[in-house]
Amino acid sequence: MTSVGEVAPARPTAHHRARWPWLVVLAAAGLVVAAVLGTGLGRDPTVVDSVLLGRPAPPLAGSTLDGDSFDLDDYRGKVVLVNVWASWCAPCRREYPLLEQAVSGLTPLGLQVVGINTQDTVEDARAFLKDMGGENFPSVVDPGGRLAVEWGTFGVPETFVVGRDGQLRAKYVGELSGDWITTTVLPLLEQR
Amino acid sequence: MNRRLALVLGLVALLGLAVAGLWRAATPAARPSPDNRAEAIAAVLRCPTCQGLSVADSPSTLAAGMRDIIDEQIAQGRSPDEIRAWFVTRYGPWILLSPSFAGIGWLAWALPAVVVTTGVAGALAFARRGRARPAPAVIDEHVVDQTLAAYEAQTLTVNDTFGGQRLESALLLLHTVRADQAGGVTAPGAERFARERVALALAVRAASDRENEPATTSDAAPAPIARKARRGLPWAGAAAAFTLVLTGMVATSLAPRGADGVLTGTLPDAPTPAAVARLDGLRQAADRNPRDPDVRLAFGNALADADRLDEAAGEYRAALAQQPDDARIRLVLVSTLLRAGDVDAARAEVDRVLAEDADNPDAVLLRGLIQLRQGEPAAHATLRRFLILAPASHPGIELANNLLDQDDHP
């Protein structure tokens, strides 16, 4: 006779046999998800597909830092570089010399540079420009960020290019590079 | 059994609450105040700076600017859908925290339901896998009798396995029951029960003995798994039915919103798509050409047609700001104000027209109507004067006649 206190043996291994198809399915699903999410890794974060590209540029009118008024509609026929900046933004400080160069070098070709000074105070903005050696282009005041929202801005600095026909042609997120100006803005200036 | 039941009930209750919450969020709310409306709109927009937060929650300056824009547009009388669309034209569909149902967005809504259902089904299947037992409904009486006889004659060999122990216990039980019966003690159903235990033990022993033979483990699997699947079927069916009901409820709640609509928030009174498109086109034209009186007049007319009288009045005033001497626009403004019920403002405007041109028949008619509205007895004289001044083809003649007749012959 068998003794009473014996423990039953562990349940048999035959059941494990049914599990491996599920593991394969799970692994395949994981690979699919990783592939879908991974497509984002190859994209350049500074090249943003703005919804407004290829359509008429949003309105840009208001008073500037030095008290004048500005209206984008008056500049139809010129290529307008709209730079969204603020005094508290460090990359804006770094890219300012580039904008200066663009103004001095490209204005004869028909470029007009204008800034949107967003989420900032007039005093701080003027101090910023004084630090940079003076104001080279007009900047429209936008304390509440309303103009920035009109242009679909995510943060500062962002730069937009409006073509001679008034349509929004390009957008650059982040600190400007000379390469981008050469490859994107110059061709627009060369078209008449 | 009780604990499992409690778990299932708790799960069903939780899912029921989730469904109720989703349904409640999707049905249109009653007319809220402007602050609530602004907050409701801000809550479904994503802050561009702090991209995980809604505009209502975000502390960034840009979000504050967006909240100001929302307040402004609500004051102008735009509907939540229009305001959301305004932001979408500037930032893309990404700006909405709730993905719309069109395109790939449906996946965001369907996926949680699918995952929950699959997870629940998988968990239940996993919990049940250790319990598969062969449960014979019909027992082979002959085999039971044979085994019992062999046991009592002590010719039965029982292996030293779990299955063997069970068989021994079952046979001992059956033997005891029959001995009791022979001795006059019977419990109803006891022998039946004991025989079933023996049959069960025989089947279990057969299964476990087969498994413990080293060479042929491959044929132990099929029967238990088939039974497992059959027993899990009611649960899978329940889960599928539940998902269907959930999908049906959400779909019926969302049906009035259309493919591009946002999933929560109040539905506006729906104008036709063509009218909306035209209105949007005119609005864009007005935004681009704010100083062109003709554009603003056209936009104002379209708004008035859509019964948005206050906005229309605003547009007419803007057109008048450019052309203050245009009596035609001012009179359109007067009739719009009258329709909207702002009689005092209408009176002020029509008096301004009459100050320039006292014999303008349209102005005189409108003044008469205003006076009538305000209950002044001079209204009749004004209307009669209109009848004198108006050219024969003027469309207001019949109206004036009717009004005069009504009062003359009450």
Short mmCIF file of C-alpha atoms in Angstrom, two decimals, chain A:
data_model
loop_
_atom_site.label_atom_id
_atom_site.label_comp_id
_atom_site.label_asym_id
_atom_site.label_seq_id
_atom_site.Cartn_x
_atom_site.Cartn_y
_atom_site.Cartn_z
CA MET A 1 0.00 0.00 0.00
CA THR A 2 1.10 3.48 -0.65
CA SER A 3 1.78 5.82 2.21
CA VAL A 4 -0.73 8.51 2.90
CA GLY A 5 1.38 11.63 3.19
CA GLU A 6 2.88 11.64 -0.32
CA VAL A 7 2.51 14.83 -2.27
CA ALA A 8 1.12 14.56 -5.76
CA PRO A 9 3.76 15.07 -8.45
CA ALA A 10 3.79 18.36 -10.37
CA ARG A 11 1.43 18.59 -13.29
CA PRO A 12 2.97 17.14 -16.40
CA THR A 13 4.97 18.83 -19.11
CA ALA A 14 2.50 18.09 -21.87
CA HIS A 15 0.71 21.39 -21.20
CA HIS A 16 3.82 23.47 -22.00
CA ARG A 17 3.62 22.21 -25.52
CA ALA A 18 0.64 24.45 -26.31
CA ARG A 19 2.30 27.70 -25.24
CA TRP A 20 4.94 28.33 -27.86
CA PRO A 21 2.60 29.49 -30.66
CA TRP A 22 1.39 32.25 -28.32
CA LEU A 23 4.94 33.31 -27.62
CA VAL A 24 5.61 33.57 -31.34
CA VAL A 25 2.49 35.69 -31.81
CA LEU A 26 3.51 37.92 -28.90
CA ALA A 27 7.02 38.35 -30.27
CA ALA A 28 5.68 39.18 -33.72
CA ALA A 29 3.29 41.74 -32.26
CA GLY A 30 6.15 43.29 -30.32
CA LEU A 31 8.23 43.55 -33.49
CA VAL A 32 5.36 45.21 -35.37
CA VAL A 33 4.86 47.78 -32.62
CA ALA A 34 8.58 48.48 -32.46
CA ALA A 35 8.72 48.94 -36.23
CA VAL A 36 5.81 51.38 -36.21
CA LEU A 37 7.27 53.43 -33.37
CA GLY A 38 10.75 53.23 -34.81
CA THR A 39 9.85 55.07 -37.98
CA GLY A 40 10.00 58.22 -35.89
CA LEU A 41 13.65 57.66 -35.08
CA GLY A 42 14.75 58.35 -38.62
CA ARG A 43 13.08 61.73 -38.87
CA ASP A 44 14.80 65.08 -38.51
CA PRO A 45 13.12 66.96 -35.64
CA THR A 46 14.04 70.38 -36.99
CA VAL A 47 12.15 69.87 -40.22
CA VAL A 48 8.54 70.22 -39.19
CA ASP A 49 5.71 69.66 -41.57
CA SER A 50 3.63 72.68 -40.70
CA VAL A 51 -0.01 72.41 -41.68
CA LEU A 52 0.17 75.93 -43.00
CA LEU A 53 2.84 75.24 -45.63
CA GLY A 54 1.76 75.94 -49.16
CA ARG A 55 -1.16 78.09 -48.04
CA PRO A 56 -1.45 81.85 -47.63
CA ALA A 57 0.60 83.01 -44.69
CA PRO A 58 -1.34 83.93 -41.54
CA PRO A 59 -1.86 87.64 -40.91
CA LEU A 60 0.94 89.51 -39.21
CA ALA A 61 0.08 93.05 -38.26
CA GLY A 62 0.67 95.10 -35.17
CA SER A 63 2.93 97.61 -33.53
CA THR A 64 6.66 97.04 -33.36
CA LEU A 65 9.20 97.41 -30.59
CA ASP A 66 10.17 100.91 -31.72
CA GLY A 67 6.59 102.08 -31.92
CA ASP A 68 5.95 101.83 -35.66
CA SER A 69 3.34 99.58 -37.18
CA PHE A 70 3.97 96.62 -39.41
CA ASP A 71 1.70 94.71 -41.80
CA LEU A 72 2.83 91.67 -43.73
CA ASP A 73 0.45 92.49 -46.57
CA ASP A 74 2.55 95.55 -47.41
CA TYR A 75 5.47 93.31 -48.28
CA ARG A 76 3.85 91.27 -51.03
CA GLY A 77 6.47 90.82 -53.72
CA LYS A 78 9.30 90.37 -51.26
CA VAL A 79 10.50 87.23 -49.58
CA VAL A 80 9.82 87.70 -45.87
CA LEU A 81 11.69 85.86 -43.16
CA VAL A 82 9.56 85.78 -40.02
CA ASN A 83 11.61 84.94 -36.94
CA VAL A 84 9.81 84.18 -33.69
CA TRP A 85 12.05 85.08 -30.76
CA ALA A 86 12.10 86.17 -27.14
CA SER A 87 14.69 87.77 -24.85
CA TRP A 88 14.72 84.79 -22.50
CA CYS A 89 15.57 82.37 -25.30
CA ALA A 90 19.25 81.39 -25.44
CA PRO A 91 19.32 79.95 -28.99
CA CYS A 92 17.75 83.23 -30.20
CA ARG A 93 20.81 84.98 -28.85
CA ARG A 94 23.08 82.63 -30.77
CA GLU A 95 21.24 82.91 -34.06
CA TYR A 96 20.95 86.70 -34.05
CA PRO A 97 24.27 87.31 -35.87
CA LEU A 98 23.05 85.04 -38.64
CA LEU A 99 19.91 87.10 -39.01
CA GLU A 100 22.07 90.22 -39.11
CA GLN A 101 24.07 88.73 -41.95
CA ALA A 102 20.90 87.77 -43.77
CA VAL A 103 19.65 91.33 -43.51
CA SER A 104 22.86 92.91 -44.75
CA GLY A 105 23.57 90.39 -47.47
CA LEU A 106 20.15 89.50 -48.82
CA THR A 107 18.09 92.68 -48.54
CA PRO A 108 19.36 93.87 -51.96
CA LEU A 109 17.96 90.65 -53.41
CA GLY A 110 14.51 91.36 -52.02
CA LEU A 111 14.56 89.85 -48.53
CA GLN A 112 12.70 91.45 -45.66
CA VAL A 113 13.30 90.13 -42.17
CA VAL A 114 10.70 90.69 -39.44
CA GLY A 115 10.55 89.33 -35.93
CA ILE A 116 7.69 88.33 -33.69
CA ASN A 117 8.74 89.12 -30.15
CA THR A 118 6.49 86.73 -28.30
CA GLN A 119 5.70 86.18 -24.62
CA ASP A 120 8.08 88.91 -23.61
CA THR A 121 8.13 92.47 -22.28
CA VAL A 122 9.19 95.48 -24.31
CA GLU A 123 11.90 96.40 -21.81
CA ASP A 124 13.50 92.98 -21.86
CA ALA A 125 13.29 92.80 -25.63
CA ARG A 126 14.94 96.20 -26.05
CA ALA A 127 17.67 95.23 -23.62
CA PHE A 128 18.27 92.05 -25.62
CA LEU A 129 18.63 93.99 -28.86
CA LYS A 130 20.96 96.47 -27.20
CA ASP A 131 23.15 93.56 -26.12
CA MET A 132 23.22 92.28 -29.65
CA GLY A 133 24.39 95.60 -30.98
CA GLY A 134 21.21 97.22 -32.17
CA GLU A 135 17.99 96.43 -33.99
CA ASN A 136 18.51 95.27 -37.55
CA PHE A 137 14.94 94.43 -38.43
CA PRO A 138 11.52 95.36 -37.06
CA SER A 139 9.86 93.06 -34.54
CA VAL A 140 6.13 92.95 -33.94
CA VAL A 141 5.19 92.86 -30.26
CA ASP A 142 3.20 89.82 -29.15
CA PRO A 143 3.08 89.69 -25.35
CA GLY A 144 0.25 87.18 -25.01
CA GLY A 145 1.51 84.78 -27.65
CA ARG A 146 -1.50 85.35 -29.87
CA LEU A 147 0.50 85.94 -33.02
CA ALA A 148 2.64 82.92 -32.21
CA VAL A 149 -0.49 80.77 -32.02
CA GLU A 150 -1.74 82.24 -35.32
CA TRP A 151 1.46 81.04 -36.95
CA GLY A 152 1.29 77.61 -35.38
CA THR A 153 4.36 78.06 -33.21
CA PHE A 154 5.45 75.42 -30.75
CA GLY A 155 8.25 77.32 -29.08
CA VAL A 156 11.11 79.70 -29.71
CA PRO A 157 13.04 80.13 -31.88
CA GLU A 158 11.09 79.26 -35.00
CA THR A 159 11.55 80.81 -38.40
CA PHE A 160 9.07 80.99 -41.28
CA VAL A 161 9.63 81.96 -44.87
CA VAL A 162 6.87 83.70 -46.80
CA GLY A 163 7.29 83.73 -50.56
CA ARG A 164 6.80 86.64 -52.89
CA ASP A 165 3.23 85.51 -53.52
CA GLY A 166 2.32 85.66 -49.85
CA GLN A 167 2.28 81.89 -49.35
CA LEU A 168 4.08 80.18 -46.51
CA ARG A 169 6.97 78.28 -48.05
CA ALA A 170 9.10 76.88 -45.25
CA LYS A 171 9.45 76.55 -41.51
CA TYR A 172 12.49 75.88 -39.39
CA VAL A 173 12.32 74.87 -35.75
CA GLY A 174 15.24 75.74 -33.51
CA GLU A 175 18.40 77.76 -33.90
CA LEU A 176 18.99 78.82 -37.48
CA SER A 177 21.82 77.47 -39.55
CA GLY A 178 23.54 79.18 -42.46
CA ASP A 179 23.04 76.04 -44.54
CA TRP A 180 19.32 76.27 -44.28
CA ILE A 181 19.31 79.89 -45.35
CA THR A 182 21.42 79.00 -48.35
CA THR A 183 19.39 76.00 -49.39
CA THR A 184 15.92 77.25 -48.62
CA VAL A 185 15.77 81.03 -48.60
CA LEU A 186 18.17 81.82 -51.43
CA PRO A 187 16.29 79.87 -54.13
CA LEU A 188 13.12 81.75 -53.23
CA LEU A 189 14.93 85.03 -53.64
CA GLU A 190 16.24 83.97 -57.01
CA GLN A 191 12.74 83.33 -58.32
CA ARG A 192 11.24 86.55 -59.53
#
